[in-house]
Amino acid sequence: MLIEPRTGADPELLALITEQQRELASASGGGDGVVYPVRVGATYLVGIVNGHAVACGAVVTLDPDTAEIKRMYVRPAFRGRGYSRAILAELEELATRAGYRVLRLETGGYLPVAISLYRTAGYEPIQAYGEYVGNSHSVCFEKSLPVLA
């Protein structure tokens, strides 16, 4: 899989995000009901297989030391091939090079595969933060990043 940066206006990225939102609404039984907009200032990555966008993820600044992973998604037909782990690793590398010391993320409690991915990638559970406070579906994680010399 080739991983490349894209803007928030990229049509292939927007198609992935739309699919993600539909899938999340279905997986939560409509109970989550939250639609998160494309983030201005986010750094987006898209995974390309045979010329087609199949995966995405983003990093967005929370504060000078902390960034958040957003929009992690892999099209269902391409799951189980390590693409989400590859996108996550590249996002972590971007955040480390940008000088962030901590990465946070939120996922749904109804997404056990995502929770497993984050736990095995070294993320630790934390209390809900920011816009996720009060959302009973939110499960939040955090990971410390290495400091580059």
mmCIF file with all atom_site columns, C-alpha atoms in Angstrom:
data_model
loop_
_atom_site.group_PDB
_atom_site.id
_atom_site.type_symbol
_atom_site.label_atom_id
_atom_site.label_alt_id
_atom_site.label_comp_id
_atom_site.label_asym_id
_atom_site.label_entity_id
_atom_site.label_seq_id
_atom_site.pdbx_PDB_ins_code
_atom_site.Cartn_x
_atom_site.Cartn_y
_atom_site.Cartn_z
_atom_site.occupancy
_atom_site.B_iso_or_equiv
_atom_site.pdbx_formal_charge
_atom_site.auth_seq_id
_atom_site.auth_comp_id
_atom_site.auth_asym_id
_atom_site.auth_atom_id
_atom_site.pdbx_PDB_model_num
ATOM 1   C CA . MET A 1 1   ? 0.000   0.000  0.000  1.00 0.00 ? 1   MET A CA 1
ATOM 2   C CA . LEU A 1 2   ? 1.240   3.453  -0.934 1.00 0.00 ? 2   LEU A CA 1
ATOM 3   C CA . ILE A 1 3   ? 0.500   6.110  1.701  1.00 0.00 ? 3   ILE A CA 1
ATOM 4   C CA . GLU A 1 4   ? 0.297   9.704  0.563  1.00 0.00 ? 4   GLU A CA 1
ATOM 5   C CA . PRO A 1 5   ? -0.850  13.041 2.003  1.00 0.00 ? 5   PRO A CA 1
ATOM 6   C CA . ARG A 1 6   ? -4.113  14.549 0.777  1.00 0.00 ? 6   ARG A CA 1
ATOM 7   C CA . THR A 1 7   ? -5.991  17.752 1.470  1.00 0.00 ? 7   THR A CA 1
ATOM 8   C CA . GLY A 1 8   ? -9.288  17.798 3.323  1.00 0.00 ? 8   GLY A CA 1
ATOM 9   C CA . ALA A 1 9   ? -11.006 18.681 0.021  1.00 0.00 ? 9   ALA A CA 1
ATOM 10  C CA . ASP A 1 10  ? -9.696  15.633 -1.861 1.00 0.00 ? 10  ASP A CA 1
ATOM 11  C CA . PRO A 1 11  ? -12.673 13.743 -3.393 1.00 0.00 ? 11  PRO A CA 1
ATOM 12  C CA . GLU A 1 12  ? -11.225 10.293 -2.681 1.00 0.00 ? 12  GLU A CA 1
ATOM 13  C CA . LEU A 1 13  ? -10.615 11.227 0.962  1.00 0.00 ? 13  LEU A CA 1
ATOM 14  C CA . LEU A 1 14  ? -14.111 12.683 1.254  1.00 0.00 ? 14  LEU A CA 1
ATOM 15  C CA . ALA A 1 15  ? -15.573 9.460  -0.168 1.00 0.00 ? 15  ALA A CA 1
ATOM 16  C CA . LEU A 1 16  ? -13.707 7.430  2.481  1.00 0.00 ? 16  LEU A CA 1
ATOM 17  C CA . ILE A 1 17  ? -14.903 9.754  5.252  1.00 0.00 ? 17  ILE A CA 1
ATOM 18  C CA . THR A 1 18  ? -18.503 9.498  4.025  1.00 0.00 ? 18  THR A CA 1
ATOM 19  C CA . GLU A 1 19  ? -18.269 5.697  4.036  1.00 0.00 ? 19  GLU A CA 1
ATOM 20  C CA . GLN A 1 20  ? -16.762 5.807  7.526  1.00 0.00 ? 20  GLN A CA 1
ATOM 21  C CA . GLN A 1 21  ? -19.610 7.963  8.858  1.00 0.00 ? 21  GLN A CA 1
ATOM 22  C CA . ARG A 1 22  ? -22.247 5.639  7.350  1.00 0.00 ? 22  ARG A CA 1
ATOM 23  C CA . GLU A 1 23  ? -20.550 2.587  8.792  1.00 0.00 ? 23  GLU A CA 1
ATOM 24  C CA . LEU A 1 24  ? -20.217 4.180  12.238 1.00 0.00 ? 24  LEU A CA 1
ATOM 25  C CA . ALA A 1 25  ? -23.907 5.142  12.239 1.00 0.00 ? 25  ALA A CA 1
ATOM 26  C CA . SER A 1 26  ? -24.832 1.571  11.368 1.00 0.00 ? 26  SER A CA 1
ATOM 27  C CA . ALA A 1 27  ? -22.431 -0.018 13.877 1.00 0.00 ? 27  ALA A CA 1
ATOM 28  C CA . SER A 1 28  ? -23.696 2.127  16.732 1.00 0.00 ? 28  SER A CA 1
ATOM 29  C CA . GLY A 1 29  ? -27.300 1.345  15.889 1.00 0.00 ? 29  GLY A CA 1
ATOM 30  C CA . GLY A 1 30  ? -27.758 5.024  15.264 1.00 0.00 ? 30  GLY A CA 1
ATOM 31  C CA . GLY A 1 31  ? -27.160 5.638  18.961 1.00 0.00 ? 31  GLY A CA 1
ATOM 32  C CA . ASP A 1 32  ? -23.980 7.609  18.551 1.00 0.00 ? 32  ASP A CA 1
ATOM 33  C CA . GLY A 1 33  ? -25.484 10.013 16.058 1.00 0.00 ? 33  GLY A CA 1
ATOM 34  C CA . VAL A 1 34  ? -22.446 12.279 16.023 1.00 0.00 ? 34  VAL A CA 1
ATOM 35  C CA . VAL A 1 35  ? -21.071 13.402 12.664 1.00 0.00 ? 35  VAL A CA 1
ATOM 36  C CA . TYR A 1 36  ? -17.615 14.907 12.884 1.00 0.00 ? 36  TYR A CA 1
ATOM 37  C CA . PRO A 1 37  ? -16.686 17.393 10.138 1.00 0.00 ? 37  PRO A CA 1
ATOM 38  C CA . VAL A 1 38  ? -13.512 17.421 8.089  1.00 0.00 ? 38  VAL A CA 1
ATOM 39  C CA . ARG A 1 39  ? -10.934 19.240 10.216 1.00 0.00 ? 39  ARG A CA 1
ATOM 40  C CA . VAL A 1 40  ? -9.349  22.427 8.973  1.00 0.00 ? 40  VAL A CA 1
ATOM 41  C CA . GLY A 1 41  ? -5.609  22.214 9.610  1.00 0.00 ? 41  GLY A CA 1
ATOM 42  C CA . ALA A 1 42  ? -5.538  18.425 9.875  1.00 0.00 ? 42  ALA A CA 1
ATOM 43  C CA . THR A 1 43  ? -2.863  16.410 8.091  1.00 0.00 ? 43  THR A CA 1
ATOM 44  C CA . TYR A 1 44  ? -4.603  13.647 6.137  1.00 0.00 ? 44  TYR A CA 1
ATOM 45  C CA . LEU A 1 45  ? -3.073  10.456 4.794  1.00 0.00 ? 45  LEU A CA 1
ATOM 46  C CA . VAL A 1 46  ? -4.678  8.121  2.272  1.00 0.00 ? 46  VAL A CA 1
ATOM 47  C CA . GLY A 1 47  ? -3.681  4.536  1.567  1.00 0.00 ? 47  GLY A CA 1
ATOM 48  C CA . ILE A 1 48  ? -3.664  3.610  -2.118 1.00 0.00 ? 48  ILE A CA 1
ATOM 49  C CA . VAL A 1 49  ? -3.885  0.050  -3.462 1.00 0.00 ? 49  VAL A CA 1
ATOM 50  C CA . ASN A 1 50  ? -3.841  -0.526 -7.224 1.00 0.00 ? 50  ASN A CA 1
ATOM 51  C CA . GLY A 1 51  ? -4.635  3.139  -7.819 1.00 0.00 ? 51  GLY A CA 1
ATOM 52  C CA . HIS A 1 52  ? -7.633  3.207  -5.486 1.00 0.00 ? 52  HIS A CA 1
ATOM 53  C CA . ALA A 1 53  ? -7.996  4.971  -2.127 1.00 0.00 ? 53  ALA A CA 1
ATOM 54  C CA . VAL A 1 54  ? -8.789  2.269  0.429  1.00 0.00 ? 54  VAL A CA 1
ATOM 55  C CA . ALA A 1 55  ? -7.724  3.690  3.811  1.00 0.00 ? 55  ALA A CA 1
ATOM 56  C CA . CYS A 1 56  ? -7.276  6.994  5.580  1.00 0.00 ? 56  CYS A CA 1
ATOM 57  C CA . GLY A 1 57  ? -6.336  8.704  8.804  1.00 0.00 ? 57  GLY A CA 1
ATOM 58  C CA . ALA A 1 58  ? -5.429  12.153 10.060 1.00 0.00 ? 58  ALA A CA 1
ATOM 59  C CA . VAL A 1 59  ? -3.539  14.039 12.743 1.00 0.00 ? 59  VAL A CA 1
ATOM 60  C CA . VAL A 1 60  ? -4.918  17.283 14.179 1.00 0.00 ? 60  VAL A CA 1
ATOM 61  C CA . THR A 1 61  ? -3.399  19.566 16.812 1.00 0.00 ? 61  THR A CA 1
ATOM 62  C CA . LEU A 1 62  ? -5.015  19.683 20.255 1.00 0.00 ? 62  LEU A CA 1
ATOM 63  C CA . ASP A 1 63  ? -2.332  21.801 21.933 1.00 0.00 ? 63  ASP A CA 1
ATOM 64  C CA . PRO A 1 64  ? 1.397   22.458 21.354 1.00 0.00 ? 64  PRO A CA 1
ATOM 65  C CA . ASP A 1 65  ? 2.382   19.079 22.839 1.00 0.00 ? 65  ASP A CA 1
ATOM 66  C CA . THR A 1 66  ? -0.645  16.962 21.932 1.00 0.00 ? 66  THR A CA 1
ATOM 67  C CA . ALA A 1 67  ? -2.202  15.810 18.676 1.00 0.00 ? 67  ALA A CA 1
ATOM 68  C CA . GLU A 1 68  ? -5.223  13.648 17.977 1.00 0.00 ? 68  GLU A CA 1
ATOM 69  C CA . ILE A 1 69  ? -5.622  10.770 15.544 1.00 0.00 ? 69  ILE A CA 1
ATOM 70  C CA . LYS A 1 70  ? -8.792  11.191 13.485 1.00 0.00 ? 70  LYS A CA 1
ATOM 71  C CA . ARG A 1 71  ? -10.587 9.497  10.609 1.00 0.00 ? 71  ARG A CA 1
ATOM 72  C CA . MET A 1 72  ? -8.965  6.078  10.827 1.00 0.00 ? 72  MET A CA 1
ATOM 73  C CA . TYR A 1 73  ? -10.798 3.971  8.268  1.00 0.00 ? 73  TYR A CA 1
ATOM 74  C CA . VAL A 1 74  ? -10.189 1.044  5.931  1.00 0.00 ? 74  VAL A CA 1
ATOM 75  C CA . ARG A 1 75  ? -12.773 -0.048 3.390  1.00 0.00 ? 75  ARG A CA 1
ATOM 76  C CA . PRO A 1 76  ? -14.270 -3.400 4.456  1.00 0.00 ? 76  PRO A CA 1
ATOM 77  C CA . ALA A 1 77  ? -12.953 -5.327 1.427  1.00 0.00 ? 77  ALA A CA 1
ATOM 78  C CA . PHE A 1 78  ? -9.388  -4.337 2.373  1.00 0.00 ? 78  PHE A CA 1
ATOM 79  C CA . ARG A 1 79  ? -9.435  -5.114 6.099  1.00 0.00 ? 79  ARG A CA 1
ATOM 80  C CA . GLY A 1 80  ? -7.233  -7.714 7.718  1.00 0.00 ? 80  GLY A CA 1
ATOM 81  C CA . ARG A 1 81  ? -4.183  -6.797 5.620  1.00 0.00 ? 81  ARG A CA 1
ATOM 82  C CA . GLY A 1 82  ? -2.435  -4.466 8.074  1.00 0.00 ? 82  GLY A CA 1
ATOM 83  C CA . TYR A 1 83  ? -3.455  -1.265 6.319  1.00 0.00 ? 83  TYR A CA 1
ATOM 84  C CA . SER A 1 84  ? -4.855  0.406  9.438  1.00 0.00 ? 84  SER A CA 1
ATOM 85  C CA . ARG A 1 85  ? -1.684  -0.398 11.340 1.00 0.00 ? 85  ARG A CA 1
ATOM 86  C CA . ALA A 1 86  ? 0.404   1.062  8.492  1.00 0.00 ? 86  ALA A CA 1
ATOM 87  C CA . ILE A 1 87  ? -1.653  4.289  8.417  1.00 0.00 ? 87  ILE A CA 1
ATOM 88  C CA . LEU A 1 88  ? -1.454  4.549  12.218 1.00 0.00 ? 88  LEU A CA 1
ATOM 89  C CA . ALA A 1 89  ? 2.332   4.077  12.190 1.00 0.00 ? 89  ALA A CA 1
ATOM 90  C CA . GLU A 1 90  ? 2.743   6.768  9.533  1.00 0.00 ? 90  GLU A CA 1
ATOM 91  C CA . LEU A 1 91  ? 0.516   9.170  11.483 1.00 0.00 ? 91  LEU A CA 1
ATOM 92  C CA . GLU A 1 92  ? 2.595   8.525  14.608 1.00 0.00 ? 92  GLU A CA 1
ATOM 93  C CA . GLU A 1 93  ? 5.751   9.264  12.637 1.00 0.00 ? 93  GLU A CA 1
ATOM 94  C CA . LEU A 1 94  ? 4.266   12.519 11.321 1.00 0.00 ? 94  LEU A CA 1
ATOM 95  C CA . ALA A 1 95  ? 3.271   13.565 14.838 1.00 0.00 ? 95  ALA A CA 1
ATOM 96  C CA . THR A 1 96  ? 6.710   12.695 16.238 1.00 0.00 ? 96  THR A CA 1
ATOM 97  C CA . ARG A 1 97  ? 8.487   14.684 13.503 1.00 0.00 ? 97  ARG A CA 1
ATOM 98  C CA . ALA A 1 98  ? 6.145   17.622 14.179 1.00 0.00 ? 98  ALA A CA 1
ATOM 99  C CA . GLY A 1 99  ? 7.301   17.632 17.804 1.00 0.00 ? 99  GLY A CA 1
ATOM 100 C CA . TYR A 1 100 ? 4.177   16.341 19.514 1.00 0.00 ? 100 TYR A CA 1
ATOM 101 C CA . ARG A 1 101 ? 4.834   14.438 22.725 1.00 0.00 ? 101 ARG A CA 1
ATOM 102 C CA . VAL A 1 102 ? 1.419   12.786 23.079 1.00 0.00 ? 102 VAL A CA 1
ATOM 103 C CA . LEU A 1 103 ? -1.144  11.331 20.694 1.00 0.00 ? 103 LEU A CA 1
ATOM 104 C CA . ARG A 1 104 ? -4.762  10.894 21.716 1.00 0.00 ? 104 ARG A CA 1
ATOM 105 C CA . LEU A 1 105 ? -7.683  9.298  19.956 1.00 0.00 ? 105 LEU A CA 1
ATOM 106 C CA . GLU A 1 106 ? -11.313 8.383  20.361 1.00 0.00 ? 106 GLU A CA 1
ATOM 107 C CA . THR A 1 107 ? -13.158 5.376  19.044 1.00 0.00 ? 107 THR A CA 1
ATOM 108 C CA . GLY A 1 108 ? -16.535 3.816  19.668 1.00 0.00 ? 108 GLY A CA 1
ATOM 109 C CA . GLY A 1 109 ? -16.989 1.222  22.382 1.00 0.00 ? 109 GLY A CA 1
ATOM 110 C CA . TYR A 1 110 ? -18.944 -0.753 19.766 1.00 0.00 ? 110 TYR A CA 1
ATOM 111 C CA . LEU A 1 111 ? -15.755 -1.151 17.640 1.00 0.00 ? 111 LEU A CA 1
ATOM 112 C CA . PRO A 1 112 ? -13.766 -3.965 19.303 1.00 0.00 ? 112 PRO A CA 1
ATOM 113 C CA . VAL A 1 113 ? -11.386 -4.377 16.352 1.00 0.00 ? 113 VAL A CA 1
ATOM 114 C CA . ALA A 1 114 ? -10.397 -0.701 16.545 1.00 0.00 ? 114 ALA A CA 1
ATOM 115 C CA . ILE A 1 115 ? -9.948  -0.929 20.308 1.00 0.00 ? 115 ILE A CA 1
ATOM 116 C CA . SER A 1 116 ? -7.700  -3.964 19.847 1.00 0.00 ? 116 SER A CA 1
ATOM 117 C CA . LEU A 1 117 ? -5.630  -2.150 17.194 1.00 0.00 ? 117 LEU A CA 1
ATOM 118 C CA . TYR A 1 118 ? -4.995  0.804  19.489 1.00 0.00 ? 118 TYR A CA 1
ATOM 119 C CA . ARG A 1 119 ? -4.190  -1.342 22.528 1.00 0.00 ? 119 ARG A CA 1
ATOM 120 C CA . THR A 1 120 ? -1.712  -3.487 20.590 1.00 0.00 ? 120 THR A CA 1
ATOM 121 C CA . ALA A 1 121 ? -0.140  -0.325 19.143 1.00 0.00 ? 121 ALA A CA 1
ATOM 122 C CA . GLY A 1 122 ? 0.666   0.874  22.675 1.00 0.00 ? 122 GLY A CA 1
ATOM 123 C CA . TYR A 1 123 ? -2.244  3.201  23.397 1.00 0.00 ? 123 TYR A CA 1
ATOM 124 C CA . GLU A 1 124 ? -3.520  3.326  26.978 1.00 0.00 ? 124 GLU A CA 1
ATOM 125 C CA . PRO A 1 125 ? -7.138  4.028  27.972 1.00 0.00 ? 125 PRO A CA 1
ATOM 126 C CA . ILE A 1 126 ? -7.842  7.539  29.314 1.00 0.00 ? 126 ILE A CA 1
ATOM 127 C CA . GLN A 1 127 ? -10.887 9.523  30.405 1.00 0.00 ? 127 GLN A CA 1
ATOM 128 C CA . ALA A 1 128 ? -12.973 11.116 27.675 1.00 0.00 ? 128 ALA A CA 1
ATOM 129 C CA . TYR A 1 129 ? -11.633 14.509 26.653 1.00 0.00 ? 129 TYR A CA 1
ATOM 130 C CA . GLY A 1 130 ? -12.804 17.510 24.653 1.00 0.00 ? 130 GLY A CA 1
ATOM 131 C CA . GLU A 1 131 ? -15.844 16.950 22.482 1.00 0.00 ? 131 GLU A CA 1
ATOM 132 C CA . TYR A 1 132 ? -16.147 13.335 23.653 1.00 0.00 ? 132 TYR A CA 1
ATOM 133 C CA . VAL A 1 133 ? -16.935 14.132 27.290 1.00 0.00 ? 133 VAL A CA 1
ATOM 134 C CA . GLY A 1 134 ? -20.441 12.888 27.987 1.00 0.00 ? 134 GLY A CA 1
ATOM 135 C CA . ASN A 1 135 ? -20.646 10.619 24.921 1.00 0.00 ? 135 ASN A CA 1
ATOM 136 C CA . SER A 1 136 ? -21.365 7.170  26.375 1.00 0.00 ? 136 SER A CA 1
ATOM 137 C CA . HIS A 1 137 ? -20.140 5.522  23.159 1.00 0.00 ? 137 HIS A CA 1
ATOM 138 C CA . SER A 1 138 ? -16.657 7.092  23.307 1.00 0.00 ? 138 SER A CA 1
ATOM 139 C CA . VAL A 1 139 ? -13.581 5.148  24.356 1.00 0.00 ? 139 VAL A CA 1
ATOM 140 C CA . CYS A 1 140 ? -10.437 7.297  24.481 1.00 0.00 ? 140 CYS A CA 1
ATOM 141 C CA . PHE A 1 141 ? -6.746  6.393  24.354 1.00 0.00 ? 141 PHE A CA 1
ATOM 142 C CA . GLU A 1 142 ? -3.375  8.093  24.625 1.00 0.00 ? 142 GLU A CA 1
ATOM 143 C CA . LYS A 1 143 ? 0.213   7.249  23.711 1.00 0.00 ? 143 LYS A CA 1
ATOM 144 C CA . SER A 1 144 ? 3.468   9.021  24.556 1.00 0.00 ? 144 SER A CA 1
ATOM 145 C CA . LEU A 1 145 ? 5.698   9.703  21.576 1.00 0.00 ? 145 LEU A CA 1
ATOM 146 C CA . PRO A 1 146 ? 9.496   9.655  21.510 1.00 0.00 ? 146 PRO A CA 1
ATOM 147 C CA . VAL A 1 147 ? 11.238  12.993 21.683 1.00 0.00 ? 147 VAL A CA 1
ATOM 148 C CA . LEU A 1 148 ? 13.532  13.558 18.709 1.00 0.00 ? 148 LEU A CA 1
ATOM 149 C CA . ALA A 1 149 ? 16.939  15.047 19.418 1.00 0.00 ? 149 ALA A CA 1
#
